[in-house]
Amino acid sequence: MTFGEATAVRPAGEGTWAAEVAPGWDIAGNANGGYLLAIAGRALVAATGRPDPASVTAHYLAPGAPGPVTVDTAVVRAGRRFATGSGLLRREDGTPLLAVLGSFTDLAAQPAEGTPERVHAGPPALPPPRSCVLVEATDTFPPPFMGRVELRLHPEDAGFAGTEPSGRALVRGWFRLPDDEPVDSLALLLAVDAFPPTVFNARLPVAWTPTLELTAHVRARPAPGWLRCSFRTRFVTGGFLEEDGEVWDDTGRLVAQSRQLALLPRG
Amino acid sequence: MTFGEATAVRPAGEGTWAAEVAPGWDIAGNANGGYLLAIAGRALVAATGRPDPASVTAHYLAPGAPGPVTVDTAVVRAGRRFATGSGLLRREDGTPLLAVLGSFTDLAAQPAEGTPERVHAGPPALPPPRSCVLVEATDTFPPPFMGRVELRLHPEDAGFAGTEPSGRALVRGWFRLPDDEPVDSLALLLAVDAFPPTVFNARLPVAWTPTLELTAHVRARPAPGWLRCSFRTRFVTGGFLEEDGEVWDDTGRLVAQSRQLALLPRG
């Protein structure tokens, strides 16, 4: 099953879309947050009639298991360039899993000629994918979800899976979809939540960091090929941590930024 | 009129709150985005019964002028630690100005003892407030809004107001409310959008950068005193730019992070 198939939505009433959380997209039984966001994003693309998210935010309300879901959408403004909509993704029993707010657009139609560009950082330096560390799915750890995406981790950032974490809250690596499925702007919502948590490398005494909120900005549709990604945490304080992501395409263009606010489980 | 008074909300029906966009909080006639977000935030505090935003996102739909507004709120989940709600702030004629989604909590109740802390950056180095550049309100530029907050800019980052911008998309400075009004967690939503745009220092040919979306994470209620703030832009590309903010309190604690996605006006 492709990413496109696993995130498909179909009309199910006025502003409501039906979808399936497919099996195998989980970590310890809970569907990956970026995958759930991509389902909600696809419903909002359908609701707004705009093909691409420009900025989309999800608040995670409850873990998602495989099975039928619905997304109730509302378009709050439809302008010339952007349309803004909200969505609520629920399990069949009505339990809300994900609340979403986003502005959608047609990224192929922008920017206009002459718009200034000024970029003060480049993609992360990575060894070629064949020299990076493949994360392969298992029934437990690494989780089944790792069979749905292709990740190759920077060897310096893959120590958490072995014996020697780097000590830095940094994860860098390559991302693509299996079988050369193109990465569209909705698959970027998956990419920004596909990597292992940064704190796994930070020698912090935590086994998981549940996401409270994730925001992704999509700057452009990616060119074909591998994506270079980096995720970094600078502030573990107040019981929270942020994880800042950048995604660059094969032409060296920044295609997405993300930030999530995650929780440190109480000791 | 204090910030607290200028953001007050009163019940106006099931899940609906009435407020006034007060005069003098504008830039060129449009109310400051952080000020509008604080009004919506106060409605969501009332709706959720939780005193503090943990993460709140606003999408800006139309400019706001002084006058009556309403905020329609919906609580999508009320958990033990967090409650998540959405809000739509509208003008009296029904025009939506701001769509908001946020998770609220009681920051005084966290974190638990023993939660790890690990902070990899400190507050910006700033000369004392008396040696920084006061931004005083005028009828046009600096805008009237500057009379509602007290800003002292780092001298290196205040050149845009004179003749020689620094060339860096960076703005650092001090923030407080006038007359020693305490900065609560809702006033942090104001602080993260109170400074001049970073691109004013970057020698980019733009006179304004309208905000599409702003997300603020609040880590803690600030201690009394001046706040140290920094705002930075690294990626002006695809017709968009991000502006990343950090706010630190007088004890040296990170109290808020923010990121906004703004638009480059087409040439």
XYZ file of C-alpha atoms in Angstrom, chain A residues 85-204:
120
model
C -9.553 25.475 7.228
C -9.903 23.490 10.422
C -10.307 19.761 10.811
C -11.062 17.246 13.523
C -9.994 13.649 12.951
C -11.991 11.130 14.975
C -12.119 7.420 15.479
C -15.270 5.560 14.505
C -16.485 5.754 18.122
C -16.246 9.556 17.969
C -13.048 9.935 20.029
C -11.094 12.924 18.679
C -7.483 12.052 17.815
C -6.242 15.188 16.112
C -7.352 18.817 15.823
C -5.897 20.635 12.828
C -5.761 24.215 11.574
C -4.049 25.138 8.331
C -3.738 27.487 5.403
C -3.585 25.887 1.988
C -2.449 27.222 -1.368
C -1.100 26.241 -4.774
C 2.671 26.200 -4.329
C 3.199 25.749 -8.069
C 1.717 29.196 -8.613
C 4.304 31.018 -6.452
C 6.412 32.877 -5.833
C 6.072 35.642 -8.374
C 9.090 36.647 -10.400
C 11.315 39.020 -8.530
C 10.423 37.854 -5.017
C 13.636 38.148 -2.978
C 15.415 34.995 -1.793
C 17.893 35.055 1.089
C 18.933 31.789 2.744
C 21.337 31.795 5.701
C 21.811 28.070 6.213
C 22.200 25.051 3.982
C 21.128 21.420 4.081
C 22.847 19.165 6.613
C 26.066 17.548 5.428
C 25.333 13.829 5.098
C 27.337 10.880 3.823
C 25.661 9.318 0.752
C 22.595 7.209 1.584
C 24.499 3.932 1.052
C 26.951 5.013 3.785
C 24.209 5.955 6.232
C 22.406 3.702 8.689
C 19.268 2.018 7.413
C 16.496 1.823 10.018
C 14.592 -1.375 9.381
C 11.186 -2.172 10.800
C 10.717 -4.872 13.396
C 7.665 -5.884 15.395
C 8.801 -3.746 18.327
C 11.919 -1.546 17.977
C 12.597 -0.099 15.459
C 8.816 0.092 15.050
C 6.658 -1.238 12.179
C 6.308 2.352 10.840
C 9.920 2.207 9.678
C 8.784 -0.205 6.951
C 6.568 2.510 5.424
C 9.312 5.081 4.911
C 12.943 4.814 3.883
C 15.259 6.448 6.387
C 19.038 6.505 6.291
C 20.508 8.083 9.422
C 23.763 9.960 9.674
C 26.109 7.443 11.334
C 26.936 9.975 14.061
C 23.242 10.267 14.932
C 22.321 6.584 14.869
C 24.090 5.549 18.031
C 20.931 5.408 20.098
C 20.068 2.172 18.273
C 23.358 0.659 19.386
C 25.397 1.429 22.435
C 26.716 4.990 22.253
C 24.303 7.920 21.797
C 26.040 11.058 20.531
C 25.001 13.139 23.517
C 23.560 15.770 21.164
C 19.800 16.194 20.666
C 20.282 16.050 16.899
C 19.074 13.621 14.242
C 20.105 13.988 10.593
C 19.311 11.702 7.713
C 17.797 10.949 4.340
C 14.096 10.358 3.707
C 12.163 8.945 0.795
C 9.079 6.855 0.209
C 9.531 3.195 -0.772
C 9.303 2.069 -4.404
C 10.078 5.533 -5.745
C 6.677 6.929 -4.787
C 6.982 10.690 -5.312
C 7.022 12.860 -2.180
C 4.279 15.453 -2.598
C 3.622 18.336 -0.241
C 1.412 16.133 1.967
C 4.153 13.527 2.275
C 6.336 16.308 3.714
C 3.950 16.280 6.693
C 4.990 12.651 7.131
C 8.687 13.404 6.660
C 8.796 15.979 9.449
C 7.613 13.412 12.002
C 9.253 10.269 10.604
C 12.626 10.308 12.368
C 13.476 8.969 15.813
C 13.136 11.567 18.593
C 16.159 13.821 19.016
C 16.260 13.128 22.731
C 17.128 9.483 22.030
C 20.590 10.829 21.224
C 20.762 13.194 24.175
C 21.370 10.729 26.990
C 18.195 11.908 28.683
